Coordinates of C-alpha atoms in Angstrom, one line a residue:
X917 CA -58.7 -40.2 -91.6
X918 CA -56.1 -38.8 -94.0
X919 CA -53.1 -36.9 -92.8
X920 CA -54.3 -33.7 -94.5
X921 CA -57.6 -34.0 -92.6
X922 CA -55.9 -34.4 -89.3
X923 CA -53.8 -31.3 -89.9
X924 CA -56.8 -29.3 -90.8
X925 CA -58.6 -29.9 -87.5
X926 CA -55.7 -29.0 -85.2
X927 CA -56.9 -26.9 -82.4
X928 CA -56.0 -23.2 -82.3
X929 CA -54.3 -23.8 -78.9
X930 CA -52.0 -26.4 -80.3
X931 CA -51.3 -24.3 -83.3
X932 CA -50.4 -21.4 -81.0
X933 CA -48.1 -23.5 -78.9
X934 CA -46.3 -24.8 -82.1
X935 CA -45.9 -21.2 -83.3
X936 CA -44.5 -20.0 -79.9
X937 CA -42.1 -23.0 -79.8
X938 CA -40.8 -22.2 -83.3
X939 CA -40.4 -18.5 -82.5
X940 CA -38.6 -19.3 -79.2
X941 CA -36.3 -21.8 -81.0
X942 CA -35.5 -19.2 -83.8
X943 CA -34.9 -16.5 -81.2
X944 CA -32.5 -18.7 -79.2
X945 CA -30.6 -19.7 -82.3
X946 CA -30.3 -16.1 -83.5
X947 CA -29.3 -15.0 -80.0
X948 CA -26.5 -17.6 -79.9
X949 CA -25.3 -16.7 -83.4
X950 CA -25.4 -13.0 -82.6
X951 CA -23.6 -13.5 -79.3
X952 CA -20.9 -15.5 -81.0
X953 CA -20.4 -13.0 -83.8
X954 CA -20.4 -10.1 -81.4
X955 CA -17.9 -11.8 -79.1
X956 CA -15.5 -12.3 -82.0
X957 CA -15.9 -8.7 -83.2
X958 CA -15.7 -7.1 -79.8
X959 CA -12.2 -6.0 -78.6
X960 CA -12.9 -4.5 -75.2
X961 CA -15.3 -4.7 -72.4
X962 CA -15.4 -1.8 -70.0
X963 CA -17.1 -1.4 -66.5
X964 CA -17.7 2.0 -65.0
X965 CA -18.3 2.4 -61.2
X966 CA -19.9 5.5 -59.7
X967 CA -22.6 6.5 -57.1
X968 CA -25.0 8.5 -59.2
X969 CA -25.5 12.2 -59.6
X970 CA -21.9 12.6 -60.8
X971 CA -22.1 13.3 -64.6
X972 CA -22.3 9.7 -65.8
X973 CA -25.3 10.4 -68.0
X974 CA -23.6 13.2 -70.0
X975 CA -20.5 11.1 -70.3
X976 CA -22.4 8.0 -71.4
X977 CA -24.3 10.1 -74.1
X978 CA -21.0 11.3 -75.5
X979 CA -19.5 7.8 -75.5
X980 CA -22.5 6.4 -77.4
X981 CA -21.8 8.9 -80.2
X982 CA -18.5 7.1 -80.9
X983 CA -18.9 4.6 -83.8
X984 CA -16.8 2.0 -82.0
X985 CA -18.7 2.1 -78.7
X986 CA -22.0 0.7 -77.4
X987 CA -22.5 2.3 -74.0
X988 CA -25.4 0.6 -72.2
X989 CA -25.5 2.8 -69.1
X990 CA -27.0 1.6 -65.8
X991 CA -28.2 -1.8 -66.9
X992 CA -29.3 -2.8 -63.3
X993 CA -31.3 0.3 -62.7
X994 CA -34.5 -1.1 -64.3
X995 CA -34.4 -4.0 -61.7
X996 CA -34.3 -1.8 -58.6
X997 CA -38.0 -1.4 -58.3
X998 CA -38.6 -5.2 -58.2
X999 CA -37.5 -6.1 -54.7
X1000 CA -38.1 -9.9 -55.1
X1001 CA -35.1 -12.1 -54.7
X1002 CA -33.3 -12.6 -58.0
X1003 CA -32.1 -15.9 -59.6
X1004 CA -28.5 -17.0 -58.7
X1005 CA -27.2 -16.2 -62.1
X1006 CA -29.2 -12.9 -62.4
X1007 CA -26.1 -10.7 -62.5
X1008 CA -24.3 -12.6 -65.2
X1009 CA -27.4 -13.0 -67.3
X1010 CA -28.2 -9.3 -67.1
X1011 CA -24.7 -8.3 -68.3
X1012 CA -24.7 -10.9 -71.1
X1013 CA -28.1 -9.9 -72.3
X1014 CA -27.0 -6.3 -72.4
X1015 CA -23.8 -6.7 -74.3
X1016 CA -25.4 -9.0 -76.9
X1017 CA -27.9 -6.2 -77.8
X1018 CA -25.7 -4.5 -80.3
X1019 CA -22.5 -5.3 -82.2
X1020 CA -19.7 -3.0 -81.3
X1021 CA -15.9 -3.0 -80.9
X1022 CA -16.2 -1.8 -77.4
X1023 CA -19.0 -2.5 -74.8
X1024 CA -19.4 -0.5 -71.6
X1025 CA -21.9 -0.3 -68.8
X1026 CA -22.2 1.3 -65.3
X1027 CA -22.7 0.1 -61.8
X1028 CA -23.7 2.2 -58.8
X1029 CA -21.4 0.5 -56.2
X1030 CA -23.3 1.2 -52.9
X1031 CA -25.3 -1.3 -50.9
X1032 CA -28.4 1.0 -51.0
X1033 CA -28.1 1.3 -54.8
X1034 CA -27.3 -1.5 -57.3
X1035 CA -25.6 -3.7 -54.7
X1036 CA -28.9 -3.9 -52.7
X1037 CA -29.9 -7.4 -51.6
X1038 CA -32.7 -7.4 -54.2
X1039 CA -30.4 -6.5 -57.1
X1040 CA -26.7 -7.5 -57.5
X1041 CA -26.4 -8.7 -53.8
X1042 CA -22.7 -9.5 -54.0
X1043 CA -19.6 -8.4 -52.2
X1044 CA -17.7 -5.8 -54.2
X1045 CA -14.7 -8.1 -54.6
X1046 CA -16.8 -11.0 -55.8
X1047 CA -18.5 -8.7 -58.4
X1048 CA -15.1 -7.5 -59.7
X1049 CA -14.0 -11.1 -60.0
X1050 CA -17.2 -12.0 -62.0
X1051 CA -16.5 -9.1 -64.3
X1052 CA -13.0 -10.4 -65.0
X1053 CA -14.5 -13.9 -65.7
X1054 CA -16.8 -12.2 -68.2
X1055 CA -13.7 -10.7 -69.9
X1056 CA -13.9 -7.1 -68.5
X1057 CA -10.3 -5.9 -68.5
X1058 CA -10.9 -2.1 -68.3
X1059 CA -12.4 -0.3 -65.3
X1060 CA -13.4 3.4 -64.9
X1061 CA -14.1 4.9 -61.5
X1062 CA -16.0 8.2 -61.6
X1063 CA -15.8 10.0 -58.3
X1064 CA -17.7 13.2 -57.4
X1065 CA -15.5 14.2 -54.5
X1066 CA -17.9 16.9 -53.1
X1067 CA -20.4 14.6 -51.4
X1068 CA -22.5 17.5 -50.2
X1069 CA -23.1 18.6 -53.8
X1070 CA -24.0 15.0 -54.7
X1071 CA -26.4 14.8 -51.7
X1072 CA -28.1 18.0 -52.8
X1073 CA -28.5 16.6 -56.3
X1074 CA -30.1 13.4 -54.9
X1075 CA -32.6 15.4 -52.8
X1076 CA -33.5 17.7 -55.7
X1077 CA -34.1 14.7 -57.9
X1078 CA -36.4 13.3 -55.3
X1079 CA -38.5 16.4 -55.5
X1080 CA -38.4 17.2 -59.3
X1081 CA -38.2 13.7 -60.7
X1082 CA -36.1 15.3 -63.5
X1083 CA -32.6 13.7 -63.5
X1084 CA -31.3 15.6 -66.4
X1085 CA -31.9 18.8 -68.4
X1086 CA -31.1 19.8 -72.0
X1087 CA -31.5 23.5 -71.3
X1088 CA -30.2 25.9 -68.7
X1089 CA -31.9 25.4 -65.4
X1090 CA -33.2 28.7 -64.0
X1091 CA -35.6 27.7 -61.3
X1092 CA -34.0 26.7 -57.9
X1093 CA -35.4 23.7 -56.0
X1094 CA -34.6 24.1 -52.3
X1095 CA -34.1 21.0 -50.2
X1096 CA -33.5 20.1 -46.6
X1097 CA -30.5 17.9 -45.8
X1098 CA -31.1 15.0 -43.3
X1099 CA -28.3 15.4 -40.8
X1100 CA -29.0 12.7 -38.3
X1101 CA -31.1 10.2 -40.3
X1102 CA -34.4 11.2 -38.6
X1103 CA -36.2 10.9 -42.0
X1104 CA -35.2 7.4 -42.5
X1105 CA -32.0 8.2 -44.5
X1106 CA -28.5 7.4 -43.7
X1107 CA -27.0 10.1 -41.3
X1108 CA -25.0 12.6 -43.4
X1109 CA -21.6 11.8 -41.9
X1110 CA -22.2 8.1 -42.1
X1111 CA -23.1 8.4 -45.7
X1112 CA -19.9 10.4 -46.4
X1113 CA -17.8 7.8 -44.6
X1114 CA -19.5 5.0 -46.6
X1115 CA -18.7 6.8 -49.9
X1116 CA -15.0 7.1 -48.9
X1117 CA -14.9 3.4 -47.9
X1118 CA -16.4 2.0 -51.1
X1119 CA -14.3 4.1 -53.3
X1120 CA -11.2 3.0 -51.3
X1121 CA -12.3 -0.7 -51.7
X1122 CA -12.6 -0.3 -55.5
X1123 CA -9.1 1.2 -55.8
X1124 CA -7.7 -1.8 -53.9
X1125 CA -9.5 -4.3 -56.1
X1126 CA -8.3 -3.1 -59.5
X1127 CA -4.7 -3.0 -60.8
X1128 CA -3.4 0.5 -61.7
X1129 CA -2.9 -0.5 -65.4
X1130 CA -6.5 -1.6 -65.7
X1131 CA -8.1 1.5 -64.2
X1132 CA -9.0 5.1 -65.1
X1133 CA -9.9 7.5 -62.4
X1134 CA -12.2 10.4 -63.3
X1135 CA -13.1 13.2 -61.0
X1136 CA -16.3 15.0 -61.6
X1137 CA -15.0 18.4 -60.4
X1138 CA -11.8 18.3 -62.5
X1139 CA -13.0 16.2 -65.5
X1140 CA -16.7 16.9 -66.1
X1141 CA -18.0 19.9 -64.3
X1142 CA -16.6 22.6 -66.6
X1143 CA -16.2 20.6 -69.7
X1144 CA -17.2 16.9 -69.9
X1145 CA -15.2 16.6 -73.1
X1146 CA -12.1 16.4 -70.9
X1147 CA -13.4 13.1 -69.3
X1148 CA -14.4 11.8 -72.7
X1149 CA -10.9 12.4 -74.1
X1150 CA -9.3 10.7 -71.2
X1151 CA -11.5 7.6 -71.8
X1152 CA -10.6 7.6 -75.5
X1153 CA -6.9 7.6 -74.6
X1154 CA -7.5 4.9 -72.0
X1155 CA -9.2 2.7 -74.6
X1156 CA -6.7 3.7 -77.4
X1157 CA -9.3 5.0 -79.8
X1158 CA -9.6 8.3 -81.6
X1159 CA -11.7 11.2 -80.4
X1160 CA -15.0 11.3 -82.4
X1161 CA -15.8 14.9 -81.3
X1162 CA -19.2 14.3 -79.7
X1163 CA -21.7 17.0 -78.9
X1164 CA -22.6 17.8 -75.2
X1165 CA -26.4 17.8 -74.9
X1166 CA -27.0 18.0 -71.2
X1167 CA -26.7 20.9 -68.8
X1168 CA -26.1 21.1 -65.0
X1169 CA -29.3 20.7 -63.0
X1170 CA -28.2 22.5 -59.8
X1171 CA -25.7 25.2 -60.7
X1172 CA -26.6 27.4 -57.6
X1173 CA -25.0 28.5 -54.4
X1174 CA -25.7 26.6 -51.2
X1175 CA -27.6 29.6 -49.8
X1176 CA -30.1 29.1 -52.6
X1177 CA -30.3 25.3 -52.4
X1178 CA -30.2 24.3 -48.8
X1179 CA -33.0 25.1 -46.4
X1180 CA -31.1 24.1 -43.2
X1181 CA -27.7 25.4 -44.3
X1182 CA -26.7 26.4 -40.7
X1183 CA -27.2 22.8 -39.5
X1184 CA -25.2 21.4 -42.4
X1185 CA -22.4 23.8 -41.7
X1186 CA -22.4 22.8 -38.0
X1187 CA -22.3 19.1 -38.9
X1188 CA -19.3 19.4 -41.2
X1189 CA -17.3 22.2 -39.6
X1190 CA -15.0 20.1 -37.5
X1191 CA -14.7 17.2 -39.9
X1192 CA -12.4 16.3 -42.9
X1193 CA -15.4 17.2 -45.1
X1194 CA -15.5 20.9 -44.1
X1195 CA -13.9 21.9 -47.4
X1196 CA -17.1 21.0 -49.1
X1197 CA -18.8 24.0 -47.5
X1198 CA -16.4 26.3 -49.5
X1199 CA -17.7 25.2 -52.9

């Protein structure tokens, strides 16, 4: 049988396999080429740490408006619902896949640095110190810590999100969503004071792991709450780039008094009154 005849009678299955192989080979080659070009072009890699509900989204939106920056956001969040054990190189592959997505002079992403968030055993599953060491190995030389110091306000925001499923708003929020704060963990949550102590502990660990010249501290209450452009400008100075004058498109989701937001406010006051967190009640 002639060669042409043999080619003509190839099965659809073998043709499909050949096509898939060719596509995979091309994709791998292009990915490697793109990664190499991007690495040569990129000047800075930036890692931001926070615990969520602290203004990171509005800040990330502003950073993504800068022509030099590709801000990828919370790249591990999409993996949180899949609680199967991840491959040993899952963390490194996730970061590399993200930063090869788009060519830019500066790449940045965010990690929620709590064991019940991105550091869960089914996600990053690493000690904080080991994770920071891995980031250094991947050429991350700049670190941003975003801290919402009023943990009570953050807790309210988490509870409201659980009810509304609306993490952000582009218009002024007028309807109040009232929530109950779990004081003693009876609803399966971490007891309130234990949670606050854990937040303190993990922020303290971060500060000890990163050298002062490599780190920018941002405080939600001082740098984002009234005008997020303040935090944005600090980041531009930290990265030694010009302010690109971004727009601010998101609004606060819970700009209400505690009396309007907390169903069991008396219990919360009693729990915090004789602790170092009592100042949070004055907000």
